[in-house]
GROMACS .gro file of C-alpha atoms in nm:
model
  273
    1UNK     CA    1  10.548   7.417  11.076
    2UNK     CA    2  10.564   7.504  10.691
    3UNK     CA    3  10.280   7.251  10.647
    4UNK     CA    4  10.058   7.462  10.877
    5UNK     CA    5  10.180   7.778  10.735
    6UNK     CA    6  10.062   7.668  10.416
    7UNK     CA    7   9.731   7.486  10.536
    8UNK     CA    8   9.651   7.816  10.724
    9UNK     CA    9   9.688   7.997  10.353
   10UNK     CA   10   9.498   7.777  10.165
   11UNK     CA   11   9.216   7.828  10.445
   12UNK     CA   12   9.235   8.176  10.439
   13UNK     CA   13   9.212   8.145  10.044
   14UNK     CA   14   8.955   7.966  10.007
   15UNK     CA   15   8.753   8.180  10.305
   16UNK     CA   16   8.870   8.510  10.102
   17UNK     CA   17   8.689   8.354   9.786
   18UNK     CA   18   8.405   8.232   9.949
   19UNK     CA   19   8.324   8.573  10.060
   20UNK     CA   20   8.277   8.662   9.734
   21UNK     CA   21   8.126   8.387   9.603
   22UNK     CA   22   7.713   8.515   9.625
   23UNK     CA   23   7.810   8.812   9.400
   24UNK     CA   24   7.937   8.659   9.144
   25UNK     CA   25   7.580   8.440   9.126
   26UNK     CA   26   7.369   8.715   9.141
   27UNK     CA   27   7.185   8.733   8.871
   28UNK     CA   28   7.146   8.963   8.649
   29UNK     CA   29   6.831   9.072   8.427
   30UNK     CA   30   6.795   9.003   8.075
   31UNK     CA   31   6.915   9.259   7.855
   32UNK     CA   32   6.832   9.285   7.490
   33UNK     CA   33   7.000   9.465   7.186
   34UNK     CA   34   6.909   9.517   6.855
   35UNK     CA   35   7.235   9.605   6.655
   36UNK     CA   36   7.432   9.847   6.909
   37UNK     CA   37   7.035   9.998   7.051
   38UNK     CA   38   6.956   9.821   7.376
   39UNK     CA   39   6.504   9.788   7.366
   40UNK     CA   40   6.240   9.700   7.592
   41UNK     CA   41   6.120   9.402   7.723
   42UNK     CA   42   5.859   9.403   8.008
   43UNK     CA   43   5.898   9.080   8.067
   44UNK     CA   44   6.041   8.693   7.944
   45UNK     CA   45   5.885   8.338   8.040
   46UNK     CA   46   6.161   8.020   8.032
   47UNK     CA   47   5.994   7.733   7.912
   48UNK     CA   48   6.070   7.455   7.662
   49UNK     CA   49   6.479   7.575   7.747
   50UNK     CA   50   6.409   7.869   7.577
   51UNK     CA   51   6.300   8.251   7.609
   52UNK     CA   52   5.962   8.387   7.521
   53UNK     CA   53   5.897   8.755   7.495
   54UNK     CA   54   5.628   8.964   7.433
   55UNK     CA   55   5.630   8.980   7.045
   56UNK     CA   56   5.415   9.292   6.999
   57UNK     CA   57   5.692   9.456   7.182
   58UNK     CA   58   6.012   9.284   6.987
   59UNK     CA   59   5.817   9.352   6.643
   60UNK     CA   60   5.804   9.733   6.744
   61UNK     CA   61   6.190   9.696   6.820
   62UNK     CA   62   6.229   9.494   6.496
   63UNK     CA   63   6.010   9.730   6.242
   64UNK     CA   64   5.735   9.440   6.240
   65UNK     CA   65   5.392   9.502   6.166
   66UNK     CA   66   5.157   9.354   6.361
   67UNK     CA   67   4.774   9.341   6.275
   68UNK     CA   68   4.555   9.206   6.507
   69UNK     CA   69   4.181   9.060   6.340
   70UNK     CA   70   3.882   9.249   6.543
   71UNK     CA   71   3.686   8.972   6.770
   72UNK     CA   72   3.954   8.708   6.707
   73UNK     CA   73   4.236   8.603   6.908
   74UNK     CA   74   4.471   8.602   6.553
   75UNK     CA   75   4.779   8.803   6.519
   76UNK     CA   76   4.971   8.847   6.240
   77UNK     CA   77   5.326   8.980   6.225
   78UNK     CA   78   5.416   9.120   5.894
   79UNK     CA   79   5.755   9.234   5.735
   80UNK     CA   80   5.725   9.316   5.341
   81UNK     CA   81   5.620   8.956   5.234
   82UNK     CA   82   5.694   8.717   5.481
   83UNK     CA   83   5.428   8.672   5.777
   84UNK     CA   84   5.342   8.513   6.107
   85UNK     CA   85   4.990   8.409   6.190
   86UNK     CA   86   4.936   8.291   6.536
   87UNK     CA   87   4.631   8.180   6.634
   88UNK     CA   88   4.552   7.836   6.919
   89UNK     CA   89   4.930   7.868   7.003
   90UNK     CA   90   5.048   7.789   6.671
   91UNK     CA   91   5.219   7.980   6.427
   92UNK     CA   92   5.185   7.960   6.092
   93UNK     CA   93   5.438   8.083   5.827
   94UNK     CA   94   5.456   8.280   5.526
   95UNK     CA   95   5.686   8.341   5.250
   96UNK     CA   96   5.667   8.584   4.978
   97UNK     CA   97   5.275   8.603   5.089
   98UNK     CA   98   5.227   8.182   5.026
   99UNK     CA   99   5.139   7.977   5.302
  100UNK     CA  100   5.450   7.730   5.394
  101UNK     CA  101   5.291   7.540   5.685
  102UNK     CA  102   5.330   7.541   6.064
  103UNK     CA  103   5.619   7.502   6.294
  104UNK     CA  104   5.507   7.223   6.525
  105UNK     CA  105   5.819   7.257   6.691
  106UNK     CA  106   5.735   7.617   6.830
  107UNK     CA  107   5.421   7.725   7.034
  108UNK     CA  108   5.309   8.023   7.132
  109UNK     CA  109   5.195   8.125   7.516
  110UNK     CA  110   4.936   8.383   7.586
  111UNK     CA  111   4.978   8.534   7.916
  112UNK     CA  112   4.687   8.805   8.021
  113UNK     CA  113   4.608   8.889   7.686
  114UNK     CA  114   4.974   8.936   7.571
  115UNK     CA  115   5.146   8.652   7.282
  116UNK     CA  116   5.480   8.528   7.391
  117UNK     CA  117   5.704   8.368   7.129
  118UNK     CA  118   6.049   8.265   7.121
  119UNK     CA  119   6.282   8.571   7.069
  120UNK     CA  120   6.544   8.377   6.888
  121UNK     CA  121   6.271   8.199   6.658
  122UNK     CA  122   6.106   8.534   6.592
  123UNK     CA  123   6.397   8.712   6.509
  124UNK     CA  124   6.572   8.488   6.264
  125UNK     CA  125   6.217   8.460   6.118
  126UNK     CA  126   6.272   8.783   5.999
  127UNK     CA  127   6.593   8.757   5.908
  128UNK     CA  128   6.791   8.868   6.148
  129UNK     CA  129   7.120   8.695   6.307
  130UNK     CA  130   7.100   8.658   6.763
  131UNK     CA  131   7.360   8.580   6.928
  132UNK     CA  132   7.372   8.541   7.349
  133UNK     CA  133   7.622   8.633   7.608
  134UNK     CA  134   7.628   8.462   7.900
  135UNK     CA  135   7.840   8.629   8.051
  136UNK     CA  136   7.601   8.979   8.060
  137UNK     CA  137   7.254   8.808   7.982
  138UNK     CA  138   7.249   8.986   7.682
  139UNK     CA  139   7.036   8.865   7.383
  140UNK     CA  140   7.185   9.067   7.044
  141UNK     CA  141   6.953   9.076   6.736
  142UNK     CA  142   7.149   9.168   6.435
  143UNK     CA  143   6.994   9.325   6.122
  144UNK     CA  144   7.183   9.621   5.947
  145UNK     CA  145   6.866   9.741   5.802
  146UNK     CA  146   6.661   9.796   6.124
  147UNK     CA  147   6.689  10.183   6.287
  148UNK     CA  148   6.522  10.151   6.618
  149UNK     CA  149   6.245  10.404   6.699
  150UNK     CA  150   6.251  10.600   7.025
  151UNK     CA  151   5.948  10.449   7.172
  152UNK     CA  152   6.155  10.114   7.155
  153UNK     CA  153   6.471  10.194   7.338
  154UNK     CA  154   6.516  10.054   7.701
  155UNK     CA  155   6.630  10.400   7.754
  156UNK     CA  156   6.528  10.775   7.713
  157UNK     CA  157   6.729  11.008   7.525
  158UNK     CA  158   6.818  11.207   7.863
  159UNK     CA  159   6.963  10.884   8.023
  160UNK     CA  160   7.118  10.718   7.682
  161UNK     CA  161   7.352  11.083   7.682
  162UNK     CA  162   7.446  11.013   8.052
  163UNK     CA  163   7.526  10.615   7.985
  164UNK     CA  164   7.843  10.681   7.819
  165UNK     CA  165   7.986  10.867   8.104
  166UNK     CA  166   7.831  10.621   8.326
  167UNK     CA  167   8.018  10.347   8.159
  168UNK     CA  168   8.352  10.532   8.155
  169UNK     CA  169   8.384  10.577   8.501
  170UNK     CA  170   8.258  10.237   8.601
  171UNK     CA  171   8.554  10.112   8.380
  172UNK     CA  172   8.821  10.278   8.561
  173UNK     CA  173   8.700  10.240   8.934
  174UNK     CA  174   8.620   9.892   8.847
  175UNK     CA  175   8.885   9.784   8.565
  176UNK     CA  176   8.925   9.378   8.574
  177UNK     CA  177   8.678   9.357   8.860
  178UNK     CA  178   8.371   9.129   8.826
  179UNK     CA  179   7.998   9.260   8.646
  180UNK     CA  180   7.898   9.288   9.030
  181UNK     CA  181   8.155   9.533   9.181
  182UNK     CA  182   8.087   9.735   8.842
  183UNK     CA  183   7.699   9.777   8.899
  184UNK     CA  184   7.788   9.816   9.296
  185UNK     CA  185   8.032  10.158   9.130
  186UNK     CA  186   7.715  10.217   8.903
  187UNK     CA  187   7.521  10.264   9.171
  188UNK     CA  188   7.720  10.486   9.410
  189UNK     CA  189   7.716  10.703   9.095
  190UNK     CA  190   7.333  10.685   9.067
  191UNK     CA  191   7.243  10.737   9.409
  192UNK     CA  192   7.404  11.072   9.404
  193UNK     CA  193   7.215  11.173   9.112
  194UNK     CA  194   6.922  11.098   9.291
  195UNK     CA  195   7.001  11.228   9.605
  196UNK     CA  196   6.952  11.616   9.687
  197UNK     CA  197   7.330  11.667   9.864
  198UNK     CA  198   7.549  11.592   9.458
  199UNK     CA  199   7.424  11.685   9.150
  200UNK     CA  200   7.159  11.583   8.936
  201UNK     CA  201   7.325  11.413   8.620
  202UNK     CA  202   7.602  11.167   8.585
  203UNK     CA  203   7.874  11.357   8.424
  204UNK     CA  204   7.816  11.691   8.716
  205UNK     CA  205   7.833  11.341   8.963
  206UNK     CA  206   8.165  11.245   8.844
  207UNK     CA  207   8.311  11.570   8.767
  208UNK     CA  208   8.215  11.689   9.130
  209UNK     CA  209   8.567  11.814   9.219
  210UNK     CA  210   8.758  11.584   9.473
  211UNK     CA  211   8.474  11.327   9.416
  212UNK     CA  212   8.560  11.115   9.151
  213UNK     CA  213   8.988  11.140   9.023
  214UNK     CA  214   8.968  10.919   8.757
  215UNK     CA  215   8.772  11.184   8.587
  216UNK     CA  216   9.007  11.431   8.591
  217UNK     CA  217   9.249  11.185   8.371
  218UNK     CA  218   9.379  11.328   8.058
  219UNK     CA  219   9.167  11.062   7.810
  220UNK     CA  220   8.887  11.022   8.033
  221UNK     CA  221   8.680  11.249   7.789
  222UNK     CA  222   8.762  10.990   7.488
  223UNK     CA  223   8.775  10.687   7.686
  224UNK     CA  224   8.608  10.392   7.528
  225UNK     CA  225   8.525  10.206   7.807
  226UNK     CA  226   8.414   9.774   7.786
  227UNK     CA  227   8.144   9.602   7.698
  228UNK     CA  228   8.129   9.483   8.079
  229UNK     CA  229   8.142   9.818   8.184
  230UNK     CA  230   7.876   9.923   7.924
  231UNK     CA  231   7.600   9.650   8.097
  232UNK     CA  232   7.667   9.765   8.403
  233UNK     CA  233   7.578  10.092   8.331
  234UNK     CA  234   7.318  10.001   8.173
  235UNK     CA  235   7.158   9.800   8.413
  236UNK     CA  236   7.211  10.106   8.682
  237UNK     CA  237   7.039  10.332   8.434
  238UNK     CA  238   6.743  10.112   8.416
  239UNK     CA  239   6.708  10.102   8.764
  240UNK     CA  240   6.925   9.768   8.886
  241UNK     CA  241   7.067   9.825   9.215
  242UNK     CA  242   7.301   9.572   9.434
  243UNK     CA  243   7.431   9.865   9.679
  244UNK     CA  244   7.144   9.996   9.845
  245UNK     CA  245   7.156  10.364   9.964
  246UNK     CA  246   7.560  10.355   9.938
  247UNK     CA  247   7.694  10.688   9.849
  248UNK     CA  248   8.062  10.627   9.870
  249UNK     CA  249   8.311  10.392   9.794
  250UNK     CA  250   8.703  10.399   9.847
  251UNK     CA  251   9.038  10.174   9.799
  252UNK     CA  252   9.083  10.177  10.198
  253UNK     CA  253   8.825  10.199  10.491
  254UNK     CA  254   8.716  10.586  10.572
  255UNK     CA  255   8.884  10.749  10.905
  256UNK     CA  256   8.590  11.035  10.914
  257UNK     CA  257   8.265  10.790  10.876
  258UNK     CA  258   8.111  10.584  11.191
  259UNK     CA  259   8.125  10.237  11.178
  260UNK     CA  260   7.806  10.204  11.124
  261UNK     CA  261   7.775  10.377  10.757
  262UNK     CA  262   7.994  10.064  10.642
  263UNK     CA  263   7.798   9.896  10.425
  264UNK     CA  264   8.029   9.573  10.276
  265UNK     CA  265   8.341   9.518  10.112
  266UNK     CA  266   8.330   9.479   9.733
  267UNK     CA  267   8.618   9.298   9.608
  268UNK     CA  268   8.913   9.529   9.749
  269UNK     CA  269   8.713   9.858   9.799
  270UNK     CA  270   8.507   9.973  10.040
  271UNK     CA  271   8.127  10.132  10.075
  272UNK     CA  272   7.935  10.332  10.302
  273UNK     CA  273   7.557  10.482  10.303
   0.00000   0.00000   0.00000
């Protein structure tokens, strides 16, 4: 009997876990930083095991100048003396304006008119330090001396003052829960914004009285909320959406909505459209 007791647990284990099991491999869209500034990239192409990116756009993020020779396909990428030249998928390098040779070991891709390049290559070309997180899909160029302009941020000044609330909240309806159930809270959050029946911004979203508790807490207004919780918010900002139309969530199943406004369970808590 205590062998089928147990049996019976480790099925219903390993059937609770399975359940979960497509969230956590959903996956998420590249995200790239430069110092604590997250910037745009339209686009990446994975070839050769690594990332390409459009590197007209990453030079605007990094302060790069890039010069492009009328009726010729050459680009040049310039930071005070040291230079790229790409031209027939190669790239060749400068140093303190003399010509060092070419990287056979890198190639560049032109896709509808645009130059792709390696990011990591590109960066540390120009001296700055990347580092990657696999865990949020975030690239992180490092260079104390770059100030990113406006026109390079992934988001607008409007939504960069709304992503710290964003983030706080996410990180205490979702503390210890999985990058998933975080955007799924995101978006709950963001669908009210958009929709006509809650306010219009984040913070008048989550400070909705009876809406949100967690907001009400005595530190909430000086939280510093995770770098998990941060991505997610991010990613909701920018549009990234795992929850549909949901605009609720709670700890236990609703008494007051129909059935049918259920939605899915999320890792302990439940939402409804």
């Amino acid at each position: 009997m205590k062998k089928r007791l147990f049996s019976l647990f480790l099925l219903l284990t390993l059937c609770f876990q399975l359940s979960y099991a497509y969230d956590y491999d959903y996956e998420f869209p590249m995200l790239v930083k430069v110092n604590d500034t997250y910037v745009k990239v339209d686009d990446f192409i994975f070839a050769d095991d690594v990332y390409y990116v459009p590197a007209e756009q990453l030079a605007n993020s990094l302060r790069v100048v890039v010069e492009r020779e009328e009726n010729s396909r050459k680009v040049s990428f310039i930071k005070f003396n040291d230079r790229l030249v790409v031209f027939n998928h190669r790239a060749k390098m400068y140093r303190d304006d003399k010509y060092v040779g070419v990287d056979l070991s890198v190639r560049a891709l032109n896709r509808n008119g645009k130059i792709y390049l390696p990011l990591v290559y590109f960066s540390e070309f120009f001296g700055a330090e990347v580092s990657y997180s696999e865990k949020y899909n975030t690239y992180t160029i490092s260079d104390a001396e770059i100030v990113v302009e406006d026109d390079a941020k992934l988001l607008s000044e409007e939504l960069d003052k709304q992503l710290l609330w964003l983030a706080r909240i996410v990180n205490i309806e979702a503390r210890g829960d999985s990058l998933y159930k975080k955007l799924a809270v995101a978006g709950v959050v963001m669908n009210r914004v958009s929709s006509q029946n809650f306010p219009n911004t984040v913070y008048d979203v989550i400070k909705a009285k009876g809406q949100f508790p967690p907001a009400y807490y005595s530190y909430f207004d000086s939280f510093t909320p995770d770098a998990a919780s941060y991505t997610a918010a991010v990613q909701a900002l920018n549009g990234e959406n795992v929850i549909g139309d949901c605009l609720y969530f709670n700890l236990k199943p609703f008494k007051w909505k129909p059935q049918e406004d259920f939605y899915r369970e999320i890792e302990g808590d439940y939402f409804y459209h």
